[in-house]
XYZ file of C-alpha atoms in Angstrom:
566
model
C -21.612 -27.471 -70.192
C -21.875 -23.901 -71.284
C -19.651 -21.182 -71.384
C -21.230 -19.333 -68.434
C -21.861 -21.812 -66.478
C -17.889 -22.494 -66.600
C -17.031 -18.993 -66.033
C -19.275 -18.998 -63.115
C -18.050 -22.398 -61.434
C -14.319 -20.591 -62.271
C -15.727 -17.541 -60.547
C -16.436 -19.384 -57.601
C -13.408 -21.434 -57.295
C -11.484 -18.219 -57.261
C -13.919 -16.696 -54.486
C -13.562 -19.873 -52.543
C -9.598 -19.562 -52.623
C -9.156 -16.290 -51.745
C -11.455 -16.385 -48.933
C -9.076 -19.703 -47.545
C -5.927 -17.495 -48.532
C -7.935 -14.069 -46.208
C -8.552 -16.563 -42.980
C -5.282 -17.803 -43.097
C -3.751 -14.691 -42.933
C -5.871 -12.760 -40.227
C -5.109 -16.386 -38.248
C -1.694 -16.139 -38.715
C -1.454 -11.896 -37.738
C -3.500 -13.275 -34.425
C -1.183 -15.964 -33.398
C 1.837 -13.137 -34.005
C 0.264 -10.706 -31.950
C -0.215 -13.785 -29.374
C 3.469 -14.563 -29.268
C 4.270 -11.037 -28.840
C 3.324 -10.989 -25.028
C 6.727 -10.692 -23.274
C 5.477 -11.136 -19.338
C 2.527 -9.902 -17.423
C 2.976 -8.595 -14.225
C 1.211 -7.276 -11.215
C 1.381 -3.417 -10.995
C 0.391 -1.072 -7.902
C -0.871 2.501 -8.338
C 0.169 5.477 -6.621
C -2.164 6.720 -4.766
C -4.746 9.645 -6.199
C -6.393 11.696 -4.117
C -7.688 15.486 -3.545
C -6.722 17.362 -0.122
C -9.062 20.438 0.038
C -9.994 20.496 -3.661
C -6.302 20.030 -4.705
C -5.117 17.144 -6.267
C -2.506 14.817 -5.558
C -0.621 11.587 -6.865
C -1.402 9.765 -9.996
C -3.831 11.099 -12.087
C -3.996 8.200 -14.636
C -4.463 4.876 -14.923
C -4.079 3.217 -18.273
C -0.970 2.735 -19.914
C 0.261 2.012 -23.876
C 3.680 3.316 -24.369
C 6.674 1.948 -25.222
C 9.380 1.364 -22.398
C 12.392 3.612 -21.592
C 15.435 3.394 -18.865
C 16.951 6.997 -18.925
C 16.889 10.529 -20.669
C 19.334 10.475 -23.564
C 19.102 14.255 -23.718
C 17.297 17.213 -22.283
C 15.340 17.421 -25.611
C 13.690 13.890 -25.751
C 10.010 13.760 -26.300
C 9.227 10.866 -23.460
C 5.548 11.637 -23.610
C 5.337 8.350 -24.732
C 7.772 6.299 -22.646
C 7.593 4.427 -19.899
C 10.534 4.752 -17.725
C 11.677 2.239 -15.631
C 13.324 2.730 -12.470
C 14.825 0.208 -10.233
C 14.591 1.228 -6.564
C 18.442 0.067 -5.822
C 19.895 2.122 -8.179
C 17.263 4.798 -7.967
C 18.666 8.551 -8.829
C 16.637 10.473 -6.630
C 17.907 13.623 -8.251
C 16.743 12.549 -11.264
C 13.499 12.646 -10.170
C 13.206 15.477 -8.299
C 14.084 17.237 -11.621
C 11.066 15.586 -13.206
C 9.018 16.715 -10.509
C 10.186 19.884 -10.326
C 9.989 20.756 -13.834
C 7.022 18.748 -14.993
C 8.394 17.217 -17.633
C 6.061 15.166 -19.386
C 6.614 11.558 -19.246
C 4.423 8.418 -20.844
C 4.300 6.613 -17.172
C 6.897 5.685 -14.538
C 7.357 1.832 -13.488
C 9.312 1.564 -9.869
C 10.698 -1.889 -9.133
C 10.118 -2.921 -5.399
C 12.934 -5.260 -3.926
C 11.313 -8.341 -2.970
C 12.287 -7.785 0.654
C 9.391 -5.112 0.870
C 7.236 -7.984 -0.298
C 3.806 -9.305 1.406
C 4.804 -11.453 4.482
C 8.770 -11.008 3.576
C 9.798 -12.341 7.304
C 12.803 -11.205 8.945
C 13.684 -13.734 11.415
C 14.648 -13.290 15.222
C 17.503 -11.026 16.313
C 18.922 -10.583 12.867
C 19.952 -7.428 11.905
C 18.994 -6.180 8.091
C 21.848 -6.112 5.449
C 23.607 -2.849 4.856
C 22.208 -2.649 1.668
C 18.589 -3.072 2.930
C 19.057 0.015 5.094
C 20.494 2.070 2.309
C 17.499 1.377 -0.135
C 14.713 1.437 2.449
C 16.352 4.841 3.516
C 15.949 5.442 -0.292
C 12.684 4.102 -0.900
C 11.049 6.022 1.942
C 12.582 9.470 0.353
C 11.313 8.639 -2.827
C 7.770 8.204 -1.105
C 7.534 11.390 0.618
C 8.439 12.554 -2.830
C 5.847 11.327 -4.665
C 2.793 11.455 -2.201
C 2.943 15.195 -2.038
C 3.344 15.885 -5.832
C 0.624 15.672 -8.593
C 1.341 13.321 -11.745
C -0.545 13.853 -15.248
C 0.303 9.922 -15.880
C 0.520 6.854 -15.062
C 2.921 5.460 -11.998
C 2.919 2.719 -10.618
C 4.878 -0.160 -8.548
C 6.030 -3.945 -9.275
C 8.623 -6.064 -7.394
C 11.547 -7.269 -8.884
C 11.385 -10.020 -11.340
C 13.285 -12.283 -13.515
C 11.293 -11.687 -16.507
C 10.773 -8.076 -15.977
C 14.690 -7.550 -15.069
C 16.048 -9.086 -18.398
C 13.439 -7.026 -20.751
C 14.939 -4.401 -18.502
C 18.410 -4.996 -19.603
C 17.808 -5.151 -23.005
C 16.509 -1.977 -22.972
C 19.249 -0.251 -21.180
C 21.548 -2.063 -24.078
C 19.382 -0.231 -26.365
C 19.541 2.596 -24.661
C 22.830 2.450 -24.171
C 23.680 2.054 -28.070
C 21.857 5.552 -28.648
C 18.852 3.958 -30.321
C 15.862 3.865 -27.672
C 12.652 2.264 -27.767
C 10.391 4.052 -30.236
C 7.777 2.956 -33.331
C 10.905 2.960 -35.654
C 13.102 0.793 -34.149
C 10.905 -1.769 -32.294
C 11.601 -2.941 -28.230
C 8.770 -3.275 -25.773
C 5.380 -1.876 -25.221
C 3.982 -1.110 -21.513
C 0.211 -2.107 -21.256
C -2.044 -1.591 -19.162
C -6.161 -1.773 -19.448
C -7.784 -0.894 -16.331
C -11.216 1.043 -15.478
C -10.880 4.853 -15.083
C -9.977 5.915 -11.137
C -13.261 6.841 -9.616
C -13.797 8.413 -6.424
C -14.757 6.767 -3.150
C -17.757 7.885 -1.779
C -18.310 8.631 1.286
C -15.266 6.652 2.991
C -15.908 5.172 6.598
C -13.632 4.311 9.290
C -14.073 2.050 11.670
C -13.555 1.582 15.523
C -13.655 -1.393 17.424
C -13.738 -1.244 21.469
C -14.182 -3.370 24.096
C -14.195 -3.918 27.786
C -12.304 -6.055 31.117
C -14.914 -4.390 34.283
C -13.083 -4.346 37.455
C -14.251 -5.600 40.441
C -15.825 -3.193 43.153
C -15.296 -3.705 46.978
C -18.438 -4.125 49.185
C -21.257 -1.550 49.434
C -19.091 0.771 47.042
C -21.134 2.687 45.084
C -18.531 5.045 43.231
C -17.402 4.483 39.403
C -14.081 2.456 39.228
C -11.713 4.730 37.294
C -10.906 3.398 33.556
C -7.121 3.146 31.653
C -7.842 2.946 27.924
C -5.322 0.875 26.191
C -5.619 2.271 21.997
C -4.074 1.679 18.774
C -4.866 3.041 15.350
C -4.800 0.072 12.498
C -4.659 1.730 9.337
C -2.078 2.758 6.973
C -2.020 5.085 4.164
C 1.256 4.792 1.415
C 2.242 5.613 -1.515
C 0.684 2.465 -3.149
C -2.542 1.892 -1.321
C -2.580 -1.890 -2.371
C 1.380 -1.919 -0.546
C 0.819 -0.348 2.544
C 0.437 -2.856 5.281
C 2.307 -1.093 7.763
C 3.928 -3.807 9.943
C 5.791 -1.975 11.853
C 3.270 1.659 12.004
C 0.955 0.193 13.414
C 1.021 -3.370 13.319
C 3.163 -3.305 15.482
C 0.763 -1.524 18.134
C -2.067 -3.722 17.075
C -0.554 -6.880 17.653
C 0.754 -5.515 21.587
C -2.531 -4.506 22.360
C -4.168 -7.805 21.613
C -1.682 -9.623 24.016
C -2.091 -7.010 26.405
C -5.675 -7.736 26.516
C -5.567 -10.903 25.679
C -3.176 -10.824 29.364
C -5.271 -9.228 31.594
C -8.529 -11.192 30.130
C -6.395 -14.055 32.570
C -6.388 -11.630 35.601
C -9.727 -10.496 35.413
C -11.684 -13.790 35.031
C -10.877 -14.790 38.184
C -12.382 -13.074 40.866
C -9.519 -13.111 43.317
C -7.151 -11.303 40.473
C -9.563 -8.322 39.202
C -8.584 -5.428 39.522
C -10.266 -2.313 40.723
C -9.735 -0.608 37.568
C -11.598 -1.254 33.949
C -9.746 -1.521 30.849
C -10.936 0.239 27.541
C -9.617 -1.188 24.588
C -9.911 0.605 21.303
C -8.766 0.146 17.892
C -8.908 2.777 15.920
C -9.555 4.151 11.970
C -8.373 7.192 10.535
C -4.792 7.261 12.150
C -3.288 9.120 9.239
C -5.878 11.735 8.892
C -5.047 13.652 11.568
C -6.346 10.567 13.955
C -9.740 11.860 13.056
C -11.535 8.314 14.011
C -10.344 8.562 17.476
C -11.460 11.817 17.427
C -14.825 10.869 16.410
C -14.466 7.773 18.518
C -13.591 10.103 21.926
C -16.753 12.447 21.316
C -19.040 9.131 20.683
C -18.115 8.291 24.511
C -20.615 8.713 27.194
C -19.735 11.638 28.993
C -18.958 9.748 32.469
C -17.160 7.205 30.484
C -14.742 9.937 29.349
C -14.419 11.274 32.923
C -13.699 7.857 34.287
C -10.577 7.786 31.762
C -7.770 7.531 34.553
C -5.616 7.773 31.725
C -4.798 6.364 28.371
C -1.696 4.652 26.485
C -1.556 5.003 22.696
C 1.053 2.493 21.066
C 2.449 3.411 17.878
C 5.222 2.074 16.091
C 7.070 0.093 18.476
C 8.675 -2.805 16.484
C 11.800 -1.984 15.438
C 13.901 -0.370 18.784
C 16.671 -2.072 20.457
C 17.833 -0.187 23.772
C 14.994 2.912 23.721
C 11.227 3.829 23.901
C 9.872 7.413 24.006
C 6.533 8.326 26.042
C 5.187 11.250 24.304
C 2.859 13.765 26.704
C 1.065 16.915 26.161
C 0.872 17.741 29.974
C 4.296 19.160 31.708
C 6.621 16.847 32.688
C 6.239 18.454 36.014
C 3.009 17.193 36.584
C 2.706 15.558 39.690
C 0.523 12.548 37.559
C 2.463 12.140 34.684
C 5.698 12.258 36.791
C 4.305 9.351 38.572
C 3.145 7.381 35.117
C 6.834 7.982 33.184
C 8.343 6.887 37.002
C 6.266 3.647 36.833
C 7.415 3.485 33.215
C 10.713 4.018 33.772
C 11.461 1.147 36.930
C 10.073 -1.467 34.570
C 12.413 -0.361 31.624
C 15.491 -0.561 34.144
C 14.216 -3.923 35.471
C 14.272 -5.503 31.869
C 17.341 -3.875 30.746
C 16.395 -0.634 28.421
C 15.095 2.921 29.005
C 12.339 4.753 28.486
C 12.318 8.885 28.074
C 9.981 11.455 27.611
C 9.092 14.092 25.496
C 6.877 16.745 26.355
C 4.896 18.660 23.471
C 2.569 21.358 23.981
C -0.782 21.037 21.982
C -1.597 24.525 20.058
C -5.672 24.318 20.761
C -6.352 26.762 17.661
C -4.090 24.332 15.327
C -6.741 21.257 14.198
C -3.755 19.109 13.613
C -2.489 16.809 15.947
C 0.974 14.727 15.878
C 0.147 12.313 17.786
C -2.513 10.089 18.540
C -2.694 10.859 22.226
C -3.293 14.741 21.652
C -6.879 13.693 20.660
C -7.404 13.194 24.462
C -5.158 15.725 25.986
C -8.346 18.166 23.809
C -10.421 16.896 25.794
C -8.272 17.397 28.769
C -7.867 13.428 29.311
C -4.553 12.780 30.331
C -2.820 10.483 27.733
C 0.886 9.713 26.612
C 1.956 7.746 22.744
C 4.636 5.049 23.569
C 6.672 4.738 20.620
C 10.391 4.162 19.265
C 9.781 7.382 17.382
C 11.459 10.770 19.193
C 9.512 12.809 16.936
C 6.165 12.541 15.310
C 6.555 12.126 11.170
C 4.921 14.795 9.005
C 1.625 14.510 7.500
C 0.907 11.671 6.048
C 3.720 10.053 6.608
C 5.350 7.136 8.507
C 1.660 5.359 8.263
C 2.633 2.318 6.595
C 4.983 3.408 3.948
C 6.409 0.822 1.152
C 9.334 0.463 3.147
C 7.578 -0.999 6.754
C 7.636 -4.299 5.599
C 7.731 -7.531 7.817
C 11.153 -7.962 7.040
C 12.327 -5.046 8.982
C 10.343 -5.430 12.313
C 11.752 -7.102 15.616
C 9.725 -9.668 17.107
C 11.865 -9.018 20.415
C 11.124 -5.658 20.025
C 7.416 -6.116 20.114
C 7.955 -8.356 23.430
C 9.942 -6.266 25.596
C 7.447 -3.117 24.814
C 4.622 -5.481 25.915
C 6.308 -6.326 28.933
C 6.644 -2.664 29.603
C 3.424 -2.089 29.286
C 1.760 -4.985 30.934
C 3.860 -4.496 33.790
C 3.962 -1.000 34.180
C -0.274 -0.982 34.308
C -0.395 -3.939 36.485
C 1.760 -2.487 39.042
C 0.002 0.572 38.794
C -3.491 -1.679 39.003
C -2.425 -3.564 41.994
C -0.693 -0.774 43.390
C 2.852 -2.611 43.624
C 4.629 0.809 42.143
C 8.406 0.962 43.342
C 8.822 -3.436 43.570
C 10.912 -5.177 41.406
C 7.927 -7.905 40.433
C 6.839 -9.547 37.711
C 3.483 -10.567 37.787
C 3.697 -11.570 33.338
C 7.184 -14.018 34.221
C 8.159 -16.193 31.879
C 7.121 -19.914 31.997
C 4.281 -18.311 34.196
C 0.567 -19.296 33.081
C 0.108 -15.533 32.237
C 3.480 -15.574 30.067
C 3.630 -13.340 26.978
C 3.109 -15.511 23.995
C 5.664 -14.362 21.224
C 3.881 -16.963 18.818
C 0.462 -15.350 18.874
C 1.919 -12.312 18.426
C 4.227 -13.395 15.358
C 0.980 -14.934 13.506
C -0.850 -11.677 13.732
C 1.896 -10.041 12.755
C 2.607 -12.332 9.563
C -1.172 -11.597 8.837
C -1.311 -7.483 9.471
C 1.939 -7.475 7.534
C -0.368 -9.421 4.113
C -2.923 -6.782 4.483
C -3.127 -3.047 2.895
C -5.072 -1.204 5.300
C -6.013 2.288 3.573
C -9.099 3.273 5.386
C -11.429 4.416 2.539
C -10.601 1.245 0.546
C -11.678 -0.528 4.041
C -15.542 -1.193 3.807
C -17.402 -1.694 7.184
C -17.929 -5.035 6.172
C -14.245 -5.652 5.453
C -13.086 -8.862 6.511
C -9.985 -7.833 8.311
C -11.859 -5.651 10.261
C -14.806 -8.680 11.345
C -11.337 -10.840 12.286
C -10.220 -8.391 14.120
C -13.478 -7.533 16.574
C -13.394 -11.448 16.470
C -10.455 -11.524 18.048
C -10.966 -8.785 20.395
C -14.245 -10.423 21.931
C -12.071 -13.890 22.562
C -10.433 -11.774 24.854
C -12.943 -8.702 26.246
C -16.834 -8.217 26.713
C -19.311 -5.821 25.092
C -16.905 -5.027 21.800
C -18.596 -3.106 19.769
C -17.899 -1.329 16.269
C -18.622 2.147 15.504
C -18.872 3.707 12.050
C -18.009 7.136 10.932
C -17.479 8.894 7.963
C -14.202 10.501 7.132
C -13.710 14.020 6.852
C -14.298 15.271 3.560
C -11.406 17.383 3.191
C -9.746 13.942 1.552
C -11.157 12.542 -1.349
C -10.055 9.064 -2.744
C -9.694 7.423 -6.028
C -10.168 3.409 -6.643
C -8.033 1.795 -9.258
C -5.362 1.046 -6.944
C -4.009 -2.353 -8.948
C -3.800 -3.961 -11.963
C -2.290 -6.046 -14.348
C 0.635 -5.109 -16.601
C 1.548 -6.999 -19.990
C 4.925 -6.269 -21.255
C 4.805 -6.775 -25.536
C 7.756 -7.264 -27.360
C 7.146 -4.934 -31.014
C 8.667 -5.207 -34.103
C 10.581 -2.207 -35.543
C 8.470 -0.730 -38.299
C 11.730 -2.063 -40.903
C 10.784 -5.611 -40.080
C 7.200 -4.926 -40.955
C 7.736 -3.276 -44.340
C 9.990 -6.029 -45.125
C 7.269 -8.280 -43.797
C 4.497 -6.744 -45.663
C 6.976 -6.670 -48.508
C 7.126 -10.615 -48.611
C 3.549 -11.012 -48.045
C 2.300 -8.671 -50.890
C 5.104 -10.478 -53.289
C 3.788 -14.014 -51.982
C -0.251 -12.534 -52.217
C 0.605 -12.064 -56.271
C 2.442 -15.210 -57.214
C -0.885 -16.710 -55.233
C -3.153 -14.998 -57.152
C -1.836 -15.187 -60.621
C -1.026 -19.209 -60.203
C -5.340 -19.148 -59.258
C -6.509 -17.395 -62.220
C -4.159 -19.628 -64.219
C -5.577 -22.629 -63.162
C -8.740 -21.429 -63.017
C -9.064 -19.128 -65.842
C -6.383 -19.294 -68.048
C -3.162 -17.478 -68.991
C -5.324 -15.017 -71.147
C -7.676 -14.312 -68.322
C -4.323 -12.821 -66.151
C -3.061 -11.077 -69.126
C -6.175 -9.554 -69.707
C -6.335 -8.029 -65.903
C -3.785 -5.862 -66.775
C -4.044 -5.197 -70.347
C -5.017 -1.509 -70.284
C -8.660 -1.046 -71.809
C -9.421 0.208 -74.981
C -10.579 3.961 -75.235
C -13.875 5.310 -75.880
C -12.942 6.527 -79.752
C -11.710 3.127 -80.675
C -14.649 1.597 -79.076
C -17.021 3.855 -81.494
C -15.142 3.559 -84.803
């Protein structure tokens, strides 16, 4: 065998080992990086959105910062920490100063209690913990907080878990020693890969009506006079993919199904129809200034509008005990809505409670409205909001904030307004104003069914309802005209586009992974190792390979240029 073909087989060898030596390493940096992967967890966005051109909520998305429990002085750079923030021990005047001052942060991470969870139940005539009432009192401040500020980063919204809770302790103990989560000294690293937020285009909002036609007496010719039962079913929250809203307006949504789903009993049979028609309408665009039953009111035929006797809006009436509030735009003294709120008012005594009303006068130049009913009092419909509310919430709020979860709303609650209702119209209906008779008694075969209520309840209470992330198609929206035509005739859906003062941004959920990092120490000491173990590797190769004079010769410095030439 020759010389070079030696040297070329020795060659190869060498290539063939270091290449084995290369792959091993890049497969053992990949099964590191693997292990590295603390938790992954389900995150929820605050919402982003423009009002008018200005923007609002969170402006980012993605997230790669390391994580962070507190300031440690009014100097630290945290433009690239992620502070964490448990809602029970939440120091809202903590961040009311990062609000206010615009202090530049990497993200914030909120941690939901898992009572404001999906479908969280509460359970009949129990009353919420003392703690419960203190951090949903909490939770809704922070809310109002945060939907009316602008954020140049990342927030978002997780409930509590194990996982998440210990990686949260060991950063407080970090924290706590004076040594906080940077590239230095290691900890763990926030991620979070998601598409950038992109606007909504052209949002619609949807309303769903339908009909129970009275019955006409002989020969009469005349339009029978119409009472419009309505409830808006959408929410809007501070996390878009959180705000079910089971108590503003599920609530309202489930009482008018059973109210229609009562009188559908009365009026199919002849003998029991009464000479009025009931309008039912569920309606979009609640929190924007109840702009889809605006839209839904001027869509009327005219002599359907002037048939309107008068309407009831429910809203928010799941979580009362011994008072309800009917809300009117028309004086008190009126001689009609005296007689409505009296009507109101004998039923409420008969079952045990009270009802009261408010009178608030509508300001025609002002485009906003408070409450839903003030949409028809514009158009000179007389109208009235039934609702455990004595005053209407600000904009955009109290329309199915984090905190209106299932767990807080009273099934009994929901009953007894039903009752009022029901009994109230069908006195009114049948003309037995002033008796003390129940036409919906228990045990009766047109009893109020708390079950069907509870299941649509459980069910409104598993569903965000943010309008523009609602498409027409939506299926919440085909179950719920389902539902409506078990129980009316000629429901039909009607499709608008909302105002464009709002515009909306997607990206409303996504997946965190928590890493646990190495300090940068660990990996010079690492690389330290490697490097020592990469040279002991190579020299025992060219050894075998080459021989002992080979190695020397690698680092045997070269002779010069003037040597070479004598």
């Amino acid at each position: 065998m020759s010389p070079t073909t030696s040297t070329v087989r020795s060659r190869s060898q060498l290539l063939d080992s270091t290449c084995s030596l290369l792959t091993l390493l890049v497969l053992l940096f990949a099964s590191i990086e693997l292990c590295g992967a603390a938790t992954v967890v389900d995150v929820y966005r605050l919402i982003q959105y423009d009002l008018a051109g200005v923007p609002f909520g969170s402006r980012f998305s993605n997230l790669n910062h390391n994580a962070g429990s507190s300031i440690h002085s009014n100097d630290s750079d945290l433009s690239r920490t992620v502070l964490i923030f448990p809602i029970r021990d939440l120091d809202l005047d903590l961040i009311k100063d990062y609000v206010v001052k615009k202090r530049q942060l990497g993200g914030m991470l909120f941690l939901l209690p898992r009572v404001f969870g999906f479908g969280r139940e509460r359970g009949s005539g129990v009353d919420e913990g003392e703690k419960d009432v203190v951090v949903r009192s909490k939770l809704l401040e922070l809310e109002r907080l945060l939907v009316h500020a602008s954020f140049p980063y990342p927030v978002y919204f997780a409930f509590e878990d194990e996982n998440v809770e210990a990686i949260l302790a060991e950063v407080k103990r970090s924290g706590a020693s004076g040594q906080p989560a940077t590239a230095t000294n290691g900890g763990y690293k926030l991620v979070v890969s998601t598409t950038k937020p992109k606007k909504v285009a052209a949002p619609i909002i949807t309303n769903i009506q339908g009909w129970l036609l009275g019955q006409k007496a002989d020969e009469e010719t005349t339009q029978l006079p119409t009472i419009a039962i309505v409830a808006s079913y959408d929410t809007f929250g501070a996390a878009p993919a959180l705000s079910t809203g089971s108590d503003s307006n599920g609530s309202g949504v489930v009482a008018l199904l059973e109210i229609a789903r009562l009188f559908s009993l009365l009026y199919s049979n002849p003998k029991t129809r009464g000479r009025y028609n009931l309008l039912f309408a569920l309606t979009s665009g609640g929190p924007y200034n109840y702009n889809g039953t605006q839209k839904w009111l001027r869509g009327l035929d005219q002599r359907v509008r002037e048939s309107i006797d008068y309407a009831i809006c429910l809203n928010s009436i799941g979580s009362w005990d011994n008072e309800l509030w009917i809300h009117v735009s028309k004086p008190p003294e009126n001689a009609f809505v005296k007689q409505i709120f009296e009507g109101f008012s004998d039923v409420a005594g008969d079952l045990g409670f009270k009802v009261d009303l408010k009178h608030k006068k509508i300001n025609i130049s002002n485009p906003r409205v408070a409450w839903e009913h003030e949409q028809f009092s514009r158009l000179r419909i007389t109208a009235l909001t039934l609702s455990e509310l004595s005053a209407a919430a600000l904009f955009l709020e109290n329309f199915g904030a984090l905190s209106d979860s299932r767990h807080f709303v009273q099934d009994s609650a929901i009953t007894k307004s039903v009752k009022l209702v029901a009994e109230s119209l069908a006195r009114h209906i049948y003309g037995h104003q002033g008796k003390n008779i129940q036409i919906f008694a228990e045990n009766s075969s047109v009893a109020i069914n708390p079950s069907y209520m509870s299941s649509w309840l459980d069910l409104l209470s598993r569903t965000s309802r943010v309008a523009p992330f609602l498409p027409k198609g939506d299926p919440f929206i085909n179950a719920l005209k389902r539902e409506l035509e078990e129980h009316v005739v000629e429901v039909s859906a009607q499709h608008e586009t909302l105002d464009g003062i709002f515009k909306f941004y997607d990206s409303t959920k996504a997946i965190l992974t928590i890493y646990q990092v190495a300090s940068v120490t660990f990996d010079l000491l690492l690389l330290l190792v490697l490097g020592s173990y990469l040279i002991v590797l190579f020299s025992f190769l060219v050894i075998t390979t080459r021989g002992l004079d080979d190695l020397i010769s690698l680092f045997r410095r070269p002779p010069s240029r003037k040597v070479k030439t004598a």
